Coordinates of C-alpha atoms in Angstrom, one line a residue:
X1 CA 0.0 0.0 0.0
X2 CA 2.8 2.5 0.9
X3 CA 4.2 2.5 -2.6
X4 CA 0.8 4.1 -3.8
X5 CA 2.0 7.4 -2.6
X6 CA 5.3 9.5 -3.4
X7 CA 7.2 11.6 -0.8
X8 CA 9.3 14.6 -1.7
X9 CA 12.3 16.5 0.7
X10 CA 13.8 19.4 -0.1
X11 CA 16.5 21.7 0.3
X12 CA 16.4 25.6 -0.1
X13 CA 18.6 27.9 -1.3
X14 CA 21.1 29.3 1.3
X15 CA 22.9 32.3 1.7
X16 CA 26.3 32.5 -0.9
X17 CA 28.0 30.6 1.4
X18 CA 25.8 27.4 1.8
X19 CA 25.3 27.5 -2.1
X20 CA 29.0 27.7 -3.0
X21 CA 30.2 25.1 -0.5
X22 CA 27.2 22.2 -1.3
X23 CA 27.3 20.0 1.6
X24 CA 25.3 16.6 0.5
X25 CA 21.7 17.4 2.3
X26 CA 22.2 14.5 5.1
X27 CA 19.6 16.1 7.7
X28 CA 17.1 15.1 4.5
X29 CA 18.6 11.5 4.8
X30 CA 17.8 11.3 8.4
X31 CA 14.9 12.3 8.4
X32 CA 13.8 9.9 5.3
X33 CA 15.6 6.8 6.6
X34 CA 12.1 5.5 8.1
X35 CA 9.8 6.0 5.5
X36 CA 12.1 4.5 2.9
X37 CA 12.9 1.2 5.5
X38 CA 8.4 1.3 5.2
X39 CA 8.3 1.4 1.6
X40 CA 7.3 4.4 0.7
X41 CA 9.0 6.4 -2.8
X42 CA 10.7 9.2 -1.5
X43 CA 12.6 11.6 -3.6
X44 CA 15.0 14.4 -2.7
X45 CA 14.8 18.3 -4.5
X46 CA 17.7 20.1 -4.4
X47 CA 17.2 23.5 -4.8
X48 CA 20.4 25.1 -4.6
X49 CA 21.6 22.7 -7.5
X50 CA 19.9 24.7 -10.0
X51 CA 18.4 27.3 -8.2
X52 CA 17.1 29.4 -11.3
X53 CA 14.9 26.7 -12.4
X54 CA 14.0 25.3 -8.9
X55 CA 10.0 26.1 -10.2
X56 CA 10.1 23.9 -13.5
X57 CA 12.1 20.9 -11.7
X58 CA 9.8 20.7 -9.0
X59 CA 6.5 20.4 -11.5
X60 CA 7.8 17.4 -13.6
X61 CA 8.9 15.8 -10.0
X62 CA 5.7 16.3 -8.7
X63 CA 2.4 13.7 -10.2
X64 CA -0.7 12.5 -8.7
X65 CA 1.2 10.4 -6.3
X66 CA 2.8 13.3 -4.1
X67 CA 1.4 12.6 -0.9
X68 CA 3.4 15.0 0.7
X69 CA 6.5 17.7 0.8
X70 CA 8.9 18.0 3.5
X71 CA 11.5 20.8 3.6
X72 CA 14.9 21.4 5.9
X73 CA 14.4 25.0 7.0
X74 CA 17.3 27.1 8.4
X75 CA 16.8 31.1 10.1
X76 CA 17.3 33.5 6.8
X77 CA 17.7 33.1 3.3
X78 CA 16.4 29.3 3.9
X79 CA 13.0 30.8 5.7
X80 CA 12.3 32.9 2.6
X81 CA 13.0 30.1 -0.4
X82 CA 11.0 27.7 2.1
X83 CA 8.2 29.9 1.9
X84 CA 8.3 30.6 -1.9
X85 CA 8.4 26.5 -2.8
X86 CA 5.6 26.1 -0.4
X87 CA 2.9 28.6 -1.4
X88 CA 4.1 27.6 -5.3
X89 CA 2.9 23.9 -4.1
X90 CA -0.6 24.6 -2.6
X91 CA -0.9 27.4 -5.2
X92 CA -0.6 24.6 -7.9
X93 CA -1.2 21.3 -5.5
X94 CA -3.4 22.2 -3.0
X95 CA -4.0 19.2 -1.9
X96 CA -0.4 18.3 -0.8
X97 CA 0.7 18.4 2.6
X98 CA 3.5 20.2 3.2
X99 CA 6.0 19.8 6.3
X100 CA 8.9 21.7 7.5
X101 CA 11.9 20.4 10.0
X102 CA 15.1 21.4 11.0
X103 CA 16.4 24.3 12.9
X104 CA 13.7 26.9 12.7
X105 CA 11.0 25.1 13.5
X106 CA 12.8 23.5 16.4
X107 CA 12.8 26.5 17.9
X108 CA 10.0 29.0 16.5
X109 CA 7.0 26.5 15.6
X110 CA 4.4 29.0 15.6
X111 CA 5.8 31.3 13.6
X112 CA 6.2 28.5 10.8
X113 CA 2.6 27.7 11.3
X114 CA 1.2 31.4 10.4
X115 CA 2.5 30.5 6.9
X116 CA -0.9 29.6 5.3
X117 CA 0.9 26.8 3.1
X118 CA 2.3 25.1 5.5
X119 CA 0.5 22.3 7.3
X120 CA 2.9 21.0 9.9
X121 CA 6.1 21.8 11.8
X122 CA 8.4 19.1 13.5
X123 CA 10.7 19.8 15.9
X124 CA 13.7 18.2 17.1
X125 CA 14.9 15.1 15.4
X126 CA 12.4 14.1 13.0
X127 CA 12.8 11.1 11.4
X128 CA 10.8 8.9 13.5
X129 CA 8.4 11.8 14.1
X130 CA 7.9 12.1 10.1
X131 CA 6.9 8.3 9.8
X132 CA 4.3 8.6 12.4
X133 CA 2.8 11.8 10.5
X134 CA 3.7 10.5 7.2
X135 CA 1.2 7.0 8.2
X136 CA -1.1 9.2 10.0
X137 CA -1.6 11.3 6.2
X138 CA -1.9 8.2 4.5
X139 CA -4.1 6.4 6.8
X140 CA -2.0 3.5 7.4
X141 CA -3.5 0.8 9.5
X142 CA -2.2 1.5 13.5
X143 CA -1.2 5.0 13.1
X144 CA -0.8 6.8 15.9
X145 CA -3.0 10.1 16.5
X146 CA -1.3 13.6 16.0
X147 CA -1.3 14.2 19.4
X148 CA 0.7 11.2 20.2
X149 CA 3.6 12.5 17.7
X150 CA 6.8 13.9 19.4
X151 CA 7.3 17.2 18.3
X152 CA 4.5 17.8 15.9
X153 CA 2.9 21.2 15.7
X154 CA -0.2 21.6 13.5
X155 CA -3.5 24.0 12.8
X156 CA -6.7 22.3 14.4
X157 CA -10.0 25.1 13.8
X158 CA -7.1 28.0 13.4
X159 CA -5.6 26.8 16.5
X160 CA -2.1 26.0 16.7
X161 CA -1.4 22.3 19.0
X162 CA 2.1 21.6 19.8
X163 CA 3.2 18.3 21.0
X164 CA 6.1 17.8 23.6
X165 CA 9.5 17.6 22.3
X166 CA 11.6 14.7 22.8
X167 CA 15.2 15.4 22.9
X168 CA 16.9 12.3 23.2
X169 CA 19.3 11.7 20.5
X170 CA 19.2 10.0 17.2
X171 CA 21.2 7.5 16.2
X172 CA 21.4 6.1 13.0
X173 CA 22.9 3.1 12.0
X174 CA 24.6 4.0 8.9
X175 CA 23.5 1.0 6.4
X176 CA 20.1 2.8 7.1
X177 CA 20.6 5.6 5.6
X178 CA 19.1 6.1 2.2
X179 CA 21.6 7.0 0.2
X180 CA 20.6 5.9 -2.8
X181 CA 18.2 8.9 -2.6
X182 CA 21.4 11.1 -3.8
X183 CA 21.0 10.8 -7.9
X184 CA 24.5 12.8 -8.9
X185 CA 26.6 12.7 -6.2
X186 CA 29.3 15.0 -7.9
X187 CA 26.9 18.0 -7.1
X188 CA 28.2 17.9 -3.7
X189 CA 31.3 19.6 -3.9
X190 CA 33.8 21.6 -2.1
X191 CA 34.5 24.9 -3.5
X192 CA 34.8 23.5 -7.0
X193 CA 37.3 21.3 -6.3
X194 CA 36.6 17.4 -7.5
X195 CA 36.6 15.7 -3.6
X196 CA 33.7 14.2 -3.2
X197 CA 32.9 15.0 0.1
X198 CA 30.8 12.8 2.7
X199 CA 29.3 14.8 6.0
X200 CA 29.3 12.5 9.2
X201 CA 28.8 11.8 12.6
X202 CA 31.1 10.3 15.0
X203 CA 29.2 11.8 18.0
X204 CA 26.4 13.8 19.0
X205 CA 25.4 16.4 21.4
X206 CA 27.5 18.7 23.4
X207 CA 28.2 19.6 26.7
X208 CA 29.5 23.1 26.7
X209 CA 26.8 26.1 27.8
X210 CA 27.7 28.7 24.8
X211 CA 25.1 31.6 25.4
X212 CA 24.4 32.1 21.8
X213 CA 23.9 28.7 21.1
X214 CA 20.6 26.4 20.8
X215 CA 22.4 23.1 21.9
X216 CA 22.4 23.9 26.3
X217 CA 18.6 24.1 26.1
X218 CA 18.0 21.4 23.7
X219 CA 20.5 18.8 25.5
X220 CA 19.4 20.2 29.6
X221 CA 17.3 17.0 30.6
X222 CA 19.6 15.0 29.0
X223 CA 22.0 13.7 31.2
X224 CA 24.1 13.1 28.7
X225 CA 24.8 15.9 26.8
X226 CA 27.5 14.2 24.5
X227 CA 27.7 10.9 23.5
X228 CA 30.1 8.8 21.0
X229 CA 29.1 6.5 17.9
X230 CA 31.4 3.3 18.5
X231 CA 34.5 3.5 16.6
X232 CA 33.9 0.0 15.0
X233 CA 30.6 2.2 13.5
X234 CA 32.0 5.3 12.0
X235 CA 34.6 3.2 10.5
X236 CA 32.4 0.9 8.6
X237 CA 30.4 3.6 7.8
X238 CA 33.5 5.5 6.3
X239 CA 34.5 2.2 4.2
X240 CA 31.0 2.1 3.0
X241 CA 30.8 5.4 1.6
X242 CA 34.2 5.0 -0.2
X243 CA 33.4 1.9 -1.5
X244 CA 30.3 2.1 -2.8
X245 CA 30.0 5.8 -3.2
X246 CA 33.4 7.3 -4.6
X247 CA 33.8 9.2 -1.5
X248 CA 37.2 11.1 -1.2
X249 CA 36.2 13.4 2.1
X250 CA 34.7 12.9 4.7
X251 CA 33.4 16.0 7.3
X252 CA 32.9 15.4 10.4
X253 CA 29.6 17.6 11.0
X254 CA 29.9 16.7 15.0
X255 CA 28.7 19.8 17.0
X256 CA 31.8 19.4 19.1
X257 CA 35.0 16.0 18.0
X258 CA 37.2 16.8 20.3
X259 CA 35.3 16.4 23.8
X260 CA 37.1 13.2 24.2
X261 CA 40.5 13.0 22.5
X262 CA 40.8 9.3 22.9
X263 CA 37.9 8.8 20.7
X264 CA 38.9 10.8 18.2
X265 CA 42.7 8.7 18.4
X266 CA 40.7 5.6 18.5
X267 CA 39.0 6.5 14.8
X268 CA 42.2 7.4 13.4
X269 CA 44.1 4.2 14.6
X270 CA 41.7 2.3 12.9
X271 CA 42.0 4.2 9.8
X272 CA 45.8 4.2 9.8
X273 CA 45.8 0.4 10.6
X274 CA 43.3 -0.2 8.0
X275 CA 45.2 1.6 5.3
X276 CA 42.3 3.7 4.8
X277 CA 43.0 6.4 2.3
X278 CA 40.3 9.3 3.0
X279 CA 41.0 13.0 3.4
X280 CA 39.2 14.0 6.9
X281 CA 37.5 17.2 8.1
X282 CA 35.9 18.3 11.6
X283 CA 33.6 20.7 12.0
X284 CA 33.4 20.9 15.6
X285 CA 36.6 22.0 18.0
X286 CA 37.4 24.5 20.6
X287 CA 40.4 26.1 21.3
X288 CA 40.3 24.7 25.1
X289 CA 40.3 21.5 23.4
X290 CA 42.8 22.0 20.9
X291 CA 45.5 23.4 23.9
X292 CA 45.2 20.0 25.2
X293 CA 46.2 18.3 21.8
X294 CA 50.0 17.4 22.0
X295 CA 52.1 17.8 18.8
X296 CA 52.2 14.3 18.1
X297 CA 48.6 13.9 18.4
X298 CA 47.9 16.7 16.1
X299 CA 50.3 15.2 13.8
X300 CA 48.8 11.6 14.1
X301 CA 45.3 12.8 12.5
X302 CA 47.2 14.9 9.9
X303 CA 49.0 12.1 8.5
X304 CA 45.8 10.2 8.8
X305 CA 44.5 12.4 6.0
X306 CA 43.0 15.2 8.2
X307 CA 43.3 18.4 6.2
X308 CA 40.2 20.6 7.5
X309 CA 39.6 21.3 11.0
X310 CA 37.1 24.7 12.0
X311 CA 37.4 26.2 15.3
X312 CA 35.0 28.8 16.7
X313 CA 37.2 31.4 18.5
X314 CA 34.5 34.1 18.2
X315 CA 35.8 37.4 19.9
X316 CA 39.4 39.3 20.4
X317 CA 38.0 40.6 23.9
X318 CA 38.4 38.4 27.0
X319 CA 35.8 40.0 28.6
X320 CA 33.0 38.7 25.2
X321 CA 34.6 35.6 25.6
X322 CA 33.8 35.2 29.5
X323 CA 30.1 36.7 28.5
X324 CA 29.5 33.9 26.3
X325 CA 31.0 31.4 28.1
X326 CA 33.5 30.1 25.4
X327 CA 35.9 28.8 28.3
X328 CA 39.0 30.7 26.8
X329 CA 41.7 33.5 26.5
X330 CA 42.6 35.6 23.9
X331 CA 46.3 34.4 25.1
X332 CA 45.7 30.9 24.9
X333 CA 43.8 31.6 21.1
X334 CA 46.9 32.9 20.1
X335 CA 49.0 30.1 21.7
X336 CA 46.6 27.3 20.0
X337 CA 47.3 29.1 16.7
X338 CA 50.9 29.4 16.8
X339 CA 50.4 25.4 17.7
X340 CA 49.0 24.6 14.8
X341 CA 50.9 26.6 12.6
X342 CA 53.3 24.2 13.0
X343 CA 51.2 21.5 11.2
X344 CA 50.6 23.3 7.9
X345 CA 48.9 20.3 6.3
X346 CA 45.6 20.8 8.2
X347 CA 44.0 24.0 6.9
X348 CA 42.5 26.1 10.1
X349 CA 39.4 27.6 9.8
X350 CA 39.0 30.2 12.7
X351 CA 35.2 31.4 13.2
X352 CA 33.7 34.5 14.5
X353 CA 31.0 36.6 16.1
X354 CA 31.4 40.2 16.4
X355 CA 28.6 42.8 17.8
X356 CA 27.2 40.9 21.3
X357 CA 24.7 42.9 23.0
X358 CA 27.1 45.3 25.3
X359 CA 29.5 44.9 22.8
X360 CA 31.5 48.1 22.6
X361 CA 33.1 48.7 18.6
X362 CA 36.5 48.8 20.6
X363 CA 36.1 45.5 21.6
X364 CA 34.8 44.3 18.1
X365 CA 38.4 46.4 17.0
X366 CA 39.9 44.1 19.5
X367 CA 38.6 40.9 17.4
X368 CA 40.1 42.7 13.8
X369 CA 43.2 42.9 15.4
X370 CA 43.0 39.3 16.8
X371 CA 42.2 38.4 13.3
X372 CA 45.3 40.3 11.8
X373 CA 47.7 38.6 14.3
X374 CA 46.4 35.5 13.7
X375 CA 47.2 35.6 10.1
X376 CA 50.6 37.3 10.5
X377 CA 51.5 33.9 13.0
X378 CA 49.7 31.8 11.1
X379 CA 49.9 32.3 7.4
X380 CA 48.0 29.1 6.4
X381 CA 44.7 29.6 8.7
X382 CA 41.9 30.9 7.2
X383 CA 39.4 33.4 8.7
X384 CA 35.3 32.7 8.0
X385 CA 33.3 36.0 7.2
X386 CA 32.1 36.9 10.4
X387 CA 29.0 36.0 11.9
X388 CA 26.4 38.7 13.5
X389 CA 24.9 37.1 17.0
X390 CA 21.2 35.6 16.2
X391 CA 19.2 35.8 19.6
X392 CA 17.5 32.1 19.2
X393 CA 15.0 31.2 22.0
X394 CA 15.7 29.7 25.0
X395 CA 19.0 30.7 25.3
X396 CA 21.6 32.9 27.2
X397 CA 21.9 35.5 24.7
X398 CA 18.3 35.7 23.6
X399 CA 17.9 36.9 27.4
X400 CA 20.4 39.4 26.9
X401 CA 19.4 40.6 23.7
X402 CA 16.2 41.0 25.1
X403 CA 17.5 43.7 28.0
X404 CA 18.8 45.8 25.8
X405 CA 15.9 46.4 23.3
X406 CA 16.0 43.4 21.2
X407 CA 12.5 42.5 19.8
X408 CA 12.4 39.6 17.9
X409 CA 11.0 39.1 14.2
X410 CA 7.5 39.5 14.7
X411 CA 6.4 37.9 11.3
X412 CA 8.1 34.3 9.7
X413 CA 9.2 36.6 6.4
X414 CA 11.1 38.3 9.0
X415 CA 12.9 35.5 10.6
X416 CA 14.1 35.4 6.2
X417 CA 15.7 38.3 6.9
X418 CA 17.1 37.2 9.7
X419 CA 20.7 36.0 7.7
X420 CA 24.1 36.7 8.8
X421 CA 25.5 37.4 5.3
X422 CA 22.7 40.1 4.8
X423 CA 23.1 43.9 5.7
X424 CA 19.3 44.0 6.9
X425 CA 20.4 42.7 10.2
X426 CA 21.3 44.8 12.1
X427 CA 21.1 44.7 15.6
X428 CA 19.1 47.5 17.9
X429 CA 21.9 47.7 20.4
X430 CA 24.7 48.4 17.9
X431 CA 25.3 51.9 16.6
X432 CA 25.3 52.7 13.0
X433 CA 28.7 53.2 12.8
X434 CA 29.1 50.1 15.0
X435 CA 27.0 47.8 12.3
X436 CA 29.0 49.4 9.1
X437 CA 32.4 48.4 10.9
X438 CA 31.2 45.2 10.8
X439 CA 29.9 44.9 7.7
X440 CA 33.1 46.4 6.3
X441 CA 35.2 43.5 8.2
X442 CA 32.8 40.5 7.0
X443 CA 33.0 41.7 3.3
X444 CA 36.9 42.3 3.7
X445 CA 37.3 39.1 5.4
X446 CA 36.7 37.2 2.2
X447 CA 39.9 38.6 0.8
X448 CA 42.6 39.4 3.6
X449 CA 44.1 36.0 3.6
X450 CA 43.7 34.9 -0.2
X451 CA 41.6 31.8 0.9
X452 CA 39.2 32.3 -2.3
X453 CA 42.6 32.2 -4.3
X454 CA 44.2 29.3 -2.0
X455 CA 41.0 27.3 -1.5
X456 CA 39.3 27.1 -5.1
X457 CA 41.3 24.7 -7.0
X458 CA 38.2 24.3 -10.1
X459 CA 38.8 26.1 -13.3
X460 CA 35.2 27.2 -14.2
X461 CA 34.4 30.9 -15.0
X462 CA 33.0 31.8 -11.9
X463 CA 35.8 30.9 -9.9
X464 CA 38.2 32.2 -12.4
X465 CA 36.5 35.4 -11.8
X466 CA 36.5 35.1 -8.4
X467 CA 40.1 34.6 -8.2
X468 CA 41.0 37.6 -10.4
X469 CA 38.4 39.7 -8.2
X470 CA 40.4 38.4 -5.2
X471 CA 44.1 39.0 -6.5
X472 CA 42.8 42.8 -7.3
X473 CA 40.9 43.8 -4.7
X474 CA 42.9 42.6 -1.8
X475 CA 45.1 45.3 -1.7
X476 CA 42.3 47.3 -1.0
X477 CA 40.4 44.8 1.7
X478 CA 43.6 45.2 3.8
X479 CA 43.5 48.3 3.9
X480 CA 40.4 49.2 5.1
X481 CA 40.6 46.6 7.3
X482 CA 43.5 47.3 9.0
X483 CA 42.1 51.2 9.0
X484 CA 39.0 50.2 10.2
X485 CA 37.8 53.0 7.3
X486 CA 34.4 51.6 6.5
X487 CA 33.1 54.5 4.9
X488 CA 32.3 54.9 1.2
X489 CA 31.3 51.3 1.4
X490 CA 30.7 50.4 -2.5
X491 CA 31.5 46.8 -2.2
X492 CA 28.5 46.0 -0.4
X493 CA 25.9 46.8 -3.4
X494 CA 28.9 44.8 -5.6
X495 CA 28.1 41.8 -3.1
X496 CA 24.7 42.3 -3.1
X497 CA 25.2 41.9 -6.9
X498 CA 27.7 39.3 -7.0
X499 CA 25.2 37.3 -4.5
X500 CA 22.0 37.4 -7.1
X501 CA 24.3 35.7 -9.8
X502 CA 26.4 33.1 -8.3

């Protein structure tokens, strides 16, 4: 009976920097696993593959099958693309269910649900959560009632009913994942280079109590906030995907590797006695994690084939860094980083957050020159456009924010302009000279340390003309950045422009 009806997931477009770097859409594969295993048809969309002619893909995907649509909705540019491919569906298909999950309607339900075109929101992991709903839709014999669905928010009358959340983790076992879902895997790419790149967990959860992030509140009655895949797991699960699937990378997308150092050891042992050979990236470390890495052990998972490892440092000021509880100094940030300039085959991708609420602009100076030293100490690191904070619910900062005038978006096409890489956001506590210091750092930070010219290996136009845009231009990024002049600041409608086409 299940193979009477047709499921589709999809993926919005991102801001420029989720469509340039295309990480294979595994939170799509989670959450599909179930209803595959039950024999549904299940297809995934990609929008940001051909984003231009998302509209003509979707109709000849769609046929009188398409029971229902599920979409992975991020804050920002991802709220706004959900929200166009949603009302295009009931505009054409009324008659299709559509559901979102992920990381905005974890947090901000109700706001998804005063979008007319959506049905449902799920919250939290979602893949068994989506079976249940997905059975309930189709009227499958023993289907449990709405309300009986962890995490499940619909409309009953105009009224909005949310179920209770369960936050225990999800672990997959990885010959359950469908990925035989994934129809061209060379569309997953990163930065036009040919590595076929493979995101994974070895763990999940985290432990630490950042103020601006989701994960404390999400993980508090757990009482245990981090927990490890077995070894014996993540390797199998590595062979697999480089066996059968031509994988050459494979990201660790962990919110934090490095709790347990051991672990980590333990994976590469097994690679290095296996003869594995796999290039490896982590997402997830700290810098009071990375002090406790010895040179050996940081030279161990290089020669293991670890080449990408992205560390959220945040702020220069010690005094932002004890506000958001990252459990660090500026001094030992700078001692970490000479650390691993030692071991220039792992790139170093440094993250930050400028513009807190109390944030003064000589503080967010204090993080430019952070940056700069960095760089001079460190010539092969490479430092991510900065982030703005996002006040989420339910945490620290959203508190905070909240004291000093925040209001959040009162509308769900507001939470769309709620994007770090956009100059709409602009937070009520910063001045306006504050916000366009920033704004000139996060467009200069694409050029200061060449990594557009360093990191894009592909030879197609656009990155040829990104690489000629960076060689020119970076003359005058360093400049202003090291000036702090962020007046006369033409390169924003150029990025605005550049954004549209790529």
């Amino acid at each position: 009976m299940n193979n009477q009806f047709e499921i589709i997931m999809i993926q919005p477009k991102t801001s420029l920097t989720g469509s340039v770097i295309k990480m294979l859409p595994i939170g799509l594969l989670y959450a599909s696993y179930k209803v595959v295993k039950s024999g549904f048809t299940v297809h995934i969309f990609d929008a940001r593959i051909k984003p231009h002619r998302w509209e003509k893909d979707l109709r000849e995907l769609i046929n009188a099958k398409t029971l229902i649509v599920g979409l992975t909705v991020m804050s920002g540019v991802s709220v706004e693309e959900s929200i166009k491919i949603s009302r295009y569906i009931k505009t054409k298909w009324p008659s299709i269910k559509v559901v979102w999950g992920g990381p905005h309607p974890t947090f901000s339900p109700n706001d998804v649900l005063s979008e007319n075109s959506v049905d449902y929101s799920i919250s939290g992991y979602g893949s068994e959560s989506f079976f249940e709903l997905v059975c309930n839709i189709a009227v499958i014999q023993d289907a449990p009632d709405l309300k009986k669905i962890n995490g499940l928010s619909w409309k009953d009358k105009g009224k909005i009913i949310t179920n209770t959340q369960s936050f225990d983790f999800e672990f997959l076992y990885y010959k359950d994942i469908p990925y035989h879902l994934i129809k061209n895997f060379s569309d997953y790419k990163y930065v036009d280079t040919n590595e076929r790149i493979f995101p994974m967990y070895s763990v999940m959860g985290c432990p630490y109590k950042c103020t601006f992030c989701s994960s404390p509140a999400q993980y508090a009655s757990l009482k245990k906030k981090w927990m490890p895949y077995s070894v014996s797991d993540v390797i199998e699960h590595i062979k697999m995907v480089k066996e059968e699937h031509g994988a050459t990378f494979i990201y660790f997308i962990d919110d934090d590797s490095f709790v347990d150092l051991k672990h980590v050891e333990n994976i590469i042992d097994e690679i290095n006695r296996l003869k594995i050979k796999i290039k490896l990236g982590f997402r997830g470390a700290r810098i009071n994690e990375v002090a406790k890495m010895s040179d050996d052990f940081i030279k161990k998972i290089a020669d293991a084939g670890t080449n990408n490892m992205h560390i959220g440092i945040e702020s220069g000021s010690d005094r932002i860094l004890s506000l958001i509880k990252k459990n660090t100094t500026t001094k030992q940030i700078l001692e970490v980083n000479r650390k691993l300039a030692r071991h220039k085959n792992i790139k170093v991708f440094y993250n930050f957050i400028v513009g807190f609420p109390t944030e003064t602009i000589e503080e967010t100076k204090m993080t430019r020159d952070l940056i700069l030293r960095l760089i001079e100490e460190n010539p092969s690191c490479f430092v991510i456009p900065l982030n703005k904070p996002r006040p989420l619910p339910n945490t620290e900062l959203f508190d905070l924010a909240v004291n000093y005038g925040y209001k959040p978006p009162k509308t769900l096409k507001d939470w769309g302009k709620y994007d770090v890489e956009s100059s709409d956001y602009n937070p009520v506590w910063l001045s306006d000279a504050h916000n366009k210091f920033i704004r000139m750092m996060f467009l200069c930070m694409y050029f200061i340390d060449d990594k557009i010219i360093r990191i894009s290996e592909g030879n197609s136009l656009r990155f040829i003309f990104m690489r000629i845009l960076s060689f020119f231009y970076k003359p005058i990024a360093v400049f202003r950045f090291k000036r702090g002049f962020y007046r006369f600041l033409l390169e924003d409608k150029a990025y605005s422009f550049l954004k549209s086409i790529v």
